[in-house]
């Protein structure tokens, strides 16, 4: 999830465990440790593909956090103001702050390596968009209220209510995903569409309109469905890709990493003399957030290398189409319409 969400979630968790001992200081503690796992973005792993794949690896491992929490607790107790809390309580609080960060991340589609180093599998429930105000706003409001001494008497109650509201929204996202998947699979079956890989994700900032990708040997289907849609209103568009071109390349680590990390949900496109791999899970057709040049054509042959990332995000002025589609199935979100 976004940094602001992780800051206020960390503050809320810290206050629930440490608030009666540290008061408002616990909010700062939670914000700090709630941000810590995402500092791995400062590490350069060698190429932009590797930076993409290895984000949310060791720093987002529940096993590493379990091992490091007592160490962080010991360091905290070096400060006089922190000595009112026992080492055990510090360890529990820090682990809860860190673990709720990574567990929330696993609700997005990106992929979080919760069991690193035992497994590098990128867990991703894909029921939440990376930014969702409906989840974050209750935590922001609660954190702001807790900053004022006048609300101290009701602070724990307010904080608990915010955590409960945000948690219920996570549950709703799972229910919405199940409902959408049932609807989309029926729509695909009605058109006799078979696929090898599939994933559904919420569209930006909501859990009412969903985008799904169903990959075939020839390309992929991009599907849009609202929780309000009847099955016949589900939009399905096919886009060809040239994934077979990868068989002509010498298999290199960055390409293999990208294939595995996307769980087969990738598309290969030829643009002029460049071969581009896109993660089909994030963005939409022609506007994928993570696209990389994996090869260039030289003397009629494809040569791998470079692996630079392309900047190809959906323009903000196009978001209006998405929000209109929530309640209006006649809105066309295909590439031709958006362009």
Coordinates of C-alpha atoms in Angstrom, one line a residue:
X1 CA 0.0 0.0 0.0
X2 CA 1.0 3.7 -0.2
X3 CA 3.3 5.3 2.3
X4 CA 0.7 7.4 4.0
X5 CA -1.5 4.3 4.7
X6 CA 1.4 2.4 6.2
X7 CA 2.3 5.4 8.4
X8 CA -1.2 5.7 9.9
X9 CA -1.7 2.0 10.1
X10 CA 1.6 1.7 12.0
X11 CA 0.6 4.5 14.3
X12 CA -2.8 2.9 15.0
X13 CA -1.2 -0.5 15.8
X14 CA 1.5 1.1 18.0
X15 CA -1.1 3.1 20.0
X16 CA -3.2 0.1 20.6
X17 CA -0.2 -1.7 22.2
X18 CA 1.8 1.1 23.7
X19 CA -0.6 4.0 24.0
X20 CA -1.3 3.6 27.7
X21 CA 2.4 3.7 28.4
X22 CA 3.8 6.1 25.9
X23 CA 0.8 8.2 24.9
X24 CA 1.3 10.2 21.7
X25 CA 4.9 9.1 21.4
X26 CA 3.6 5.7 20.3
X27 CA 2.1 7.4 17.2
X28 CA 5.6 8.4 16.1
X29 CA 7.0 5.0 16.9
X30 CA 4.3 3.4 14.8
X31 CA 4.9 5.8 11.9
X32 CA 8.6 5.1 11.9
X33 CA 8.4 1.3 12.0
X34 CA 5.4 1.3 9.7
X35 CA 7.6 3.0 7.1
X36 CA 10.7 0.9 7.7
X37 CA 10.0 -2.1 5.4
X38 CA 9.5 0.1 2.3
X39 CA 13.0 1.6 2.6
X40 CA 14.2 -1.4 0.6
X41 CA 13.4 0.8 -2.5
X42 CA 16.7 2.6 -1.8
X43 CA 18.6 -0.6 -2.6
X44 CA 19.9 -1.1 -6.2
X45 CA 19.8 -4.8 -7.0
X46 CA 21.5 -4.5 -10.4
X47 CA 18.8 -3.7 -13.0
X48 CA 15.4 -2.1 -13.0
X49 CA 13.7 -5.5 -13.4
X50 CA 15.6 -6.9 -10.3
X51 CA 14.7 -3.7 -8.4
X52 CA 11.0 -4.4 -9.3
X53 CA 11.1 -8.1 -8.4
X54 CA 13.2 -7.9 -5.2
X55 CA 11.1 -5.0 -3.6
X56 CA 9.0 -6.6 -0.8
X57 CA 11.4 -9.4 -0.4
X58 CA 13.6 -9.7 2.8
X59 CA 12.3 -6.5 4.3
X60 CA 8.7 -7.8 4.0
X61 CA 9.5 -11.3 5.4
X62 CA 7.5 -12.2 8.5
X63 CA 10.3 -14.5 9.5
X64 CA 12.9 -11.8 9.3
X65 CA 10.6 -9.4 11.2
X66 CA 10.1 -12.0 13.9
X67 CA 13.8 -12.4 14.3
X68 CA 14.6 -8.6 14.2
X69 CA 11.8 -7.4 16.5
X70 CA 13.7 -8.3 19.7
X71 CA 16.8 -6.5 18.4
X72 CA 14.8 -3.4 17.6
X73 CA 13.3 -3.6 21.1
X74 CA 16.7 -3.8 22.7
X75 CA 17.8 -0.7 20.7
X76 CA 14.6 1.2 21.8
X77 CA 15.4 0.5 25.4
X78 CA 18.7 2.4 25.0
X79 CA 16.5 5.6 25.2
X80 CA 15.4 6.7 28.6
X81 CA 11.8 7.6 27.5
X82 CA 11.3 4.1 26.2
X83 CA 12.2 2.3 29.4
X84 CA 8.7 2.4 30.8
X85 CA 7.8 -0.4 28.4
X86 CA 9.2 -3.9 28.9
X87 CA 11.4 -5.6 26.3
X88 CA 8.8 -8.2 25.7
X89 CA 6.1 -5.6 25.1
X90 CA 8.4 -3.6 22.8
X91 CA 9.1 -6.8 20.8
X92 CA 5.5 -7.6 20.4
X93 CA 4.6 -4.0 19.4
X94 CA 7.3 -3.8 16.8
X95 CA 6.5 -7.1 15.3
X96 CA 2.8 -6.2 15.1
X97 CA 3.6 -2.9 13.4
X98 CA 6.0 -4.5 10.9
X99 CA 3.8 -7.6 10.2
X100 CA 0.6 -5.6 9.7
X101 CA 2.5 -3.6 7.1
X102 CA 3.4 -6.6 5.0
X103 CA 0.1 -8.4 5.5
X104 CA -1.7 -5.3 4.2
X105 CA 0.7 -5.2 1.2
X106 CA -0.2 -8.8 0.5
X107 CA -3.8 -7.7 -0.2
X108 CA -2.5 -5.8 -3.3
X109 CA -1.5 -7.5 -6.6
X110 CA 2.2 -6.6 -6.6
X111 CA 3.5 -9.6 -4.7
X112 CA 4.9 -9.8 -1.1
X113 CA 7.5 -12.4 -0.2
X114 CA 6.2 -13.1 3.2
X115 CA 8.2 -16.3 3.8
X116 CA 11.6 -15.1 2.5
X117 CA 14.2 -16.8 2.5
X118 CA 12.3 -20.1 2.8
X119 CA 10.3 -19.2 -0.2
X120 CA 10.4 -16.3 -2.7
X121 CA 6.8 -16.8 -3.8
X122 CA 5.2 -13.3 -4.1
X123 CA 1.9 -13.6 -2.2
X124 CA -0.8 -11.2 -3.6
X125 CA -4.5 -11.6 -2.8
X126 CA -5.2 -8.7 -5.1
X127 CA -8.3 -7.5 -3.5
X128 CA -7.1 -3.9 -2.8
X129 CA -5.7 -1.2 -5.0
X130 CA -2.4 0.3 -3.8
X131 CA -4.2 3.5 -2.8
X132 CA -7.7 3.3 -1.4
X133 CA -9.2 6.2 0.6
X134 CA -12.0 4.1 2.0
X135 CA -9.4 2.1 3.9
X136 CA -7.0 4.9 4.8
X137 CA -9.3 7.8 5.8
X138 CA -10.6 6.3 9.1
X139 CA -7.0 5.7 10.2
X140 CA -6.0 9.3 9.2
X141 CA -8.9 10.8 11.1
X142 CA -8.1 8.6 14.2
X143 CA -4.4 9.5 14.1
X144 CA -5.2 13.2 13.9
X145 CA -7.6 13.0 16.8
X146 CA -5.1 11.1 19.0
X147 CA -2.6 14.0 18.6
X148 CA -4.8 16.1 20.8
X149 CA -4.6 15.7 24.5
X150 CA -8.3 16.6 25.1
X151 CA -9.3 13.3 23.5
X152 CA -7.0 11.2 25.7
X153 CA -9.9 9.7 27.7
X154 CA -11.5 8.2 24.5
X155 CA -8.3 7.6 22.6
X156 CA -8.2 3.9 22.7
X157 CA -11.8 3.6 21.8
X158 CA -11.4 5.9 18.8
X159 CA -8.3 4.1 17.7
X160 CA -10.0 0.7 18.0
X161 CA -13.0 1.9 16.0
X162 CA -10.7 3.1 13.2
X163 CA -8.8 -0.3 13.1
X164 CA -12.1 -2.2 13.0
X165 CA -13.6 0.0 10.2
X166 CA -10.5 -0.5 8.1
X167 CA -10.4 -4.2 8.8
X168 CA -14.1 -4.6 7.8
X169 CA -13.2 -2.8 4.5
X170 CA -10.5 -5.5 3.9
X171 CA -13.1 -8.2 4.4
X172 CA -15.5 -6.4 2.0
X173 CA -12.7 -6.3 -0.6
X174 CA -12.5 -10.1 -0.4
X175 CA -16.2 -10.5 -0.7
X176 CA -16.2 -8.1 -3.7
X177 CA -13.4 -10.0 -5.4
X178 CA -15.2 -13.4 -5.0
X179 CA -18.4 -11.8 -6.4
X180 CA -16.5 -10.3 -9.4
X181 CA -14.6 -13.5 -10.1
X182 CA -17.8 -15.5 -10.2
X183 CA -19.3 -13.0 -12.6
X184 CA -16.3 -12.7 -14.9
X185 CA -15.8 -16.5 -15.1
X186 CA -19.5 -16.9 -16.1
X187 CA -19.1 -14.2 -18.8
X188 CA -15.9 -15.8 -20.2
X189 CA -17.6 -19.3 -20.2
X190 CA -20.6 -17.8 -22.1
X191 CA -18.2 -16.8 -24.8
X192 CA -16.3 -20.1 -24.7
X193 CA -13.0 -18.3 -23.8
X194 CA -10.3 -20.6 -22.4
X195 CA -7.2 -19.2 -20.7
X196 CA -4.0 -20.3 -19.0
X197 CA -3.6 -17.6 -16.4
X198 CA -6.1 -15.2 -14.7
X199 CA -6.1 -12.4 -12.2
X200 CA -8.6 -9.7 -11.1
X201 CA -7.7 -6.4 -9.5
X202 CA -9.7 -3.4 -8.3
X203 CA -9.4 -0.3 -10.5
X204 CA -7.8 2.8 -8.9
X205 CA -9.1 4.1 -5.6
X206 CA -12.1 1.8 -5.2
X207 CA -13.4 -1.8 -4.9
X208 CA -16.5 -1.3 -7.0
X209 CA -15.1 -1.6 -10.5
X210 CA -12.6 -4.4 -11.3
X211 CA -10.2 -5.2 -14.1
X212 CA -9.2 -8.8 -14.9
X213 CA -6.7 -10.3 -17.3
X214 CA -7.1 -13.7 -18.9
X215 CA -4.0 -14.9 -20.7
X216 CA -4.1 -17.2 -23.8
X217 CA -1.4 -18.5 -26.1
X218 CA -2.2 -15.8 -28.6
X219 CA -2.6 -12.8 -26.3
X220 CA -4.9 -11.8 -23.4
X221 CA -8.4 -10.7 -22.7
X222 CA -8.9 -7.5 -20.7
X223 CA -12.1 -7.6 -18.7
X224 CA -14.0 -4.9 -16.8
X225 CA -16.8 -5.6 -14.4
X226 CA -18.6 -3.6 -11.8
X227 CA -20.2 -5.1 -8.7
X228 CA -23.4 -3.6 -10.1
X229 CA -23.1 -5.3 -13.6
X230 CA -25.3 -8.1 -14.9
X231 CA -23.2 -10.8 -16.5
X232 CA -24.1 -9.6 -20.0
X233 CA -22.7 -6.1 -19.2
X234 CA -19.2 -7.4 -18.5
X235 CA -16.8 -5.9 -21.0
X236 CA -14.3 -8.3 -22.7
X237 CA -11.7 -7.1 -25.2
X238 CA -8.9 -9.2 -26.8
X239 CA -5.3 -7.9 -27.4
X240 CA -2.7 -9.9 -29.3
X241 CA 0.8 -10.2 -27.9
X242 CA 4.0 -11.7 -29.2
X243 CA 5.1 -13.7 -26.2
X244 CA 6.5 -16.4 -28.5
X245 CA 9.3 -14.1 -29.4
X246 CA 10.9 -14.9 -26.0
X247 CA 11.7 -18.3 -27.3
X248 CA 14.2 -16.7 -29.7
X249 CA 16.1 -15.1 -26.9
X250 CA 18.9 -16.5 -24.7
X251 CA 17.1 -16.9 -21.3
X252 CA 18.7 -14.4 -18.9
X253 CA 18.0 -13.9 -15.2
X254 CA 16.0 -10.7 -15.4
X255 CA 13.6 -12.1 -18.0
X256 CA 13.1 -15.3 -16.0
X257 CA 12.6 -13.3 -12.9
X258 CA 9.9 -11.2 -14.6
X259 CA 8.1 -14.2 -15.9
X260 CA 8.0 -15.9 -12.5
X261 CA 7.1 -12.7 -10.6
X262 CA 4.1 -11.9 -12.8
X263 CA 2.9 -15.5 -12.4
X264 CA 2.6 -15.8 -16.2
X265 CA 0.5 -12.6 -16.5
X266 CA 2.9 -10.7 -18.8
X267 CA 2.7 -9.5 -22.4
X268 CA 5.4 -9.1 -25.0
X269 CA 5.2 -6.3 -27.5
X270 CA 7.4 -5.3 -30.4
X271 CA 7.8 -1.5 -30.8
X272 CA 10.1 -0.6 -33.7
X273 CA 13.4 -2.4 -32.9
X274 CA 12.6 -2.9 -29.2
X275 CA 11.0 -5.9 -27.4
X276 CA 9.0 -4.9 -24.4
X277 CA 7.7 -7.0 -21.5
X278 CA 4.8 -5.6 -19.5
X279 CA 3.3 -6.8 -16.3
X280 CA -0.4 -7.2 -17.3
X281 CA -1.6 -7.1 -13.7
X282 CA -1.0 -3.4 -13.1
X283 CA -2.4 -0.6 -15.3
X284 CA -4.4 -1.3 -18.4
X285 CA -3.8 -2.0 -22.1
X286 CA -1.3 0.5 -23.5
X287 CA -0.7 2.0 -20.0
X288 CA 1.1 -0.6 -18.0
X289 CA 2.9 0.7 -14.9
X290 CA 5.7 -1.8 -15.2
X291 CA 7.0 -2.2 -18.7
X292 CA 10.7 -3.1 -19.5
X293 CA 12.8 -3.1 -22.7
X294 CA 14.2 -6.7 -22.6
X295 CA 15.8 -6.9 -26.1
X296 CA 16.7 -4.8 -29.1
X297 CA 17.0 -5.9 -32.8
X298 CA 20.5 -5.8 -34.3
X299 CA 21.4 -7.3 -37.6
X300 CA 18.0 -9.0 -37.8
X301 CA 18.5 -10.7 -34.4
X302 CA 17.2 -10.0 -31.0
X303 CA 19.9 -9.1 -28.4
X304 CA 18.9 -9.1 -24.8
X305 CA 20.0 -6.4 -22.3
X306 CA 19.3 -2.9 -21.1
X307 CA 16.2 -3.8 -19.1
X308 CA 15.3 -0.1 -18.7
X309 CA 11.8 0.6 -17.4
X310 CA 9.4 2.7 -19.5
X311 CA 7.2 5.4 -18.1
X312 CA 3.8 4.6 -19.3
X313 CA 1.2 5.4 -16.7
X314 CA -2.5 6.1 -17.4
X315 CA -3.0 9.9 -17.6
X316 CA -4.9 11.3 -14.7
X317 CA -7.5 12.9 -17.0
X318 CA -8.5 9.4 -18.1
X319 CA -9.6 8.3 -14.6
X320 CA -13.0 9.8 -15.2
X321 CA -13.8 7.0 -17.7
X322 CA -13.1 4.5 -14.9
X323 CA -15.3 6.1 -12.3
X324 CA -18.1 6.6 -14.9
X325 CA -18.0 2.9 -15.7
X326 CA -18.8 1.9 -12.1
X327 CA -22.5 2.6 -12.6
X328 CA -22.7 2.8 -16.4
X329 CA -21.8 -0.4 -18.3
X330 CA -22.1 1.5 -21.7
X331 CA -18.8 3.3 -20.9
X332 CA -16.1 1.9 -23.1
X333 CA -12.7 1.4 -21.4
X334 CA -11.0 -0.4 -24.4
X335 CA -7.8 1.0 -25.7
X336 CA -9.5 2.6 -28.7
X337 CA -12.0 4.4 -26.6
X338 CA -9.5 5.6 -24.0
X339 CA -7.1 7.0 -26.6

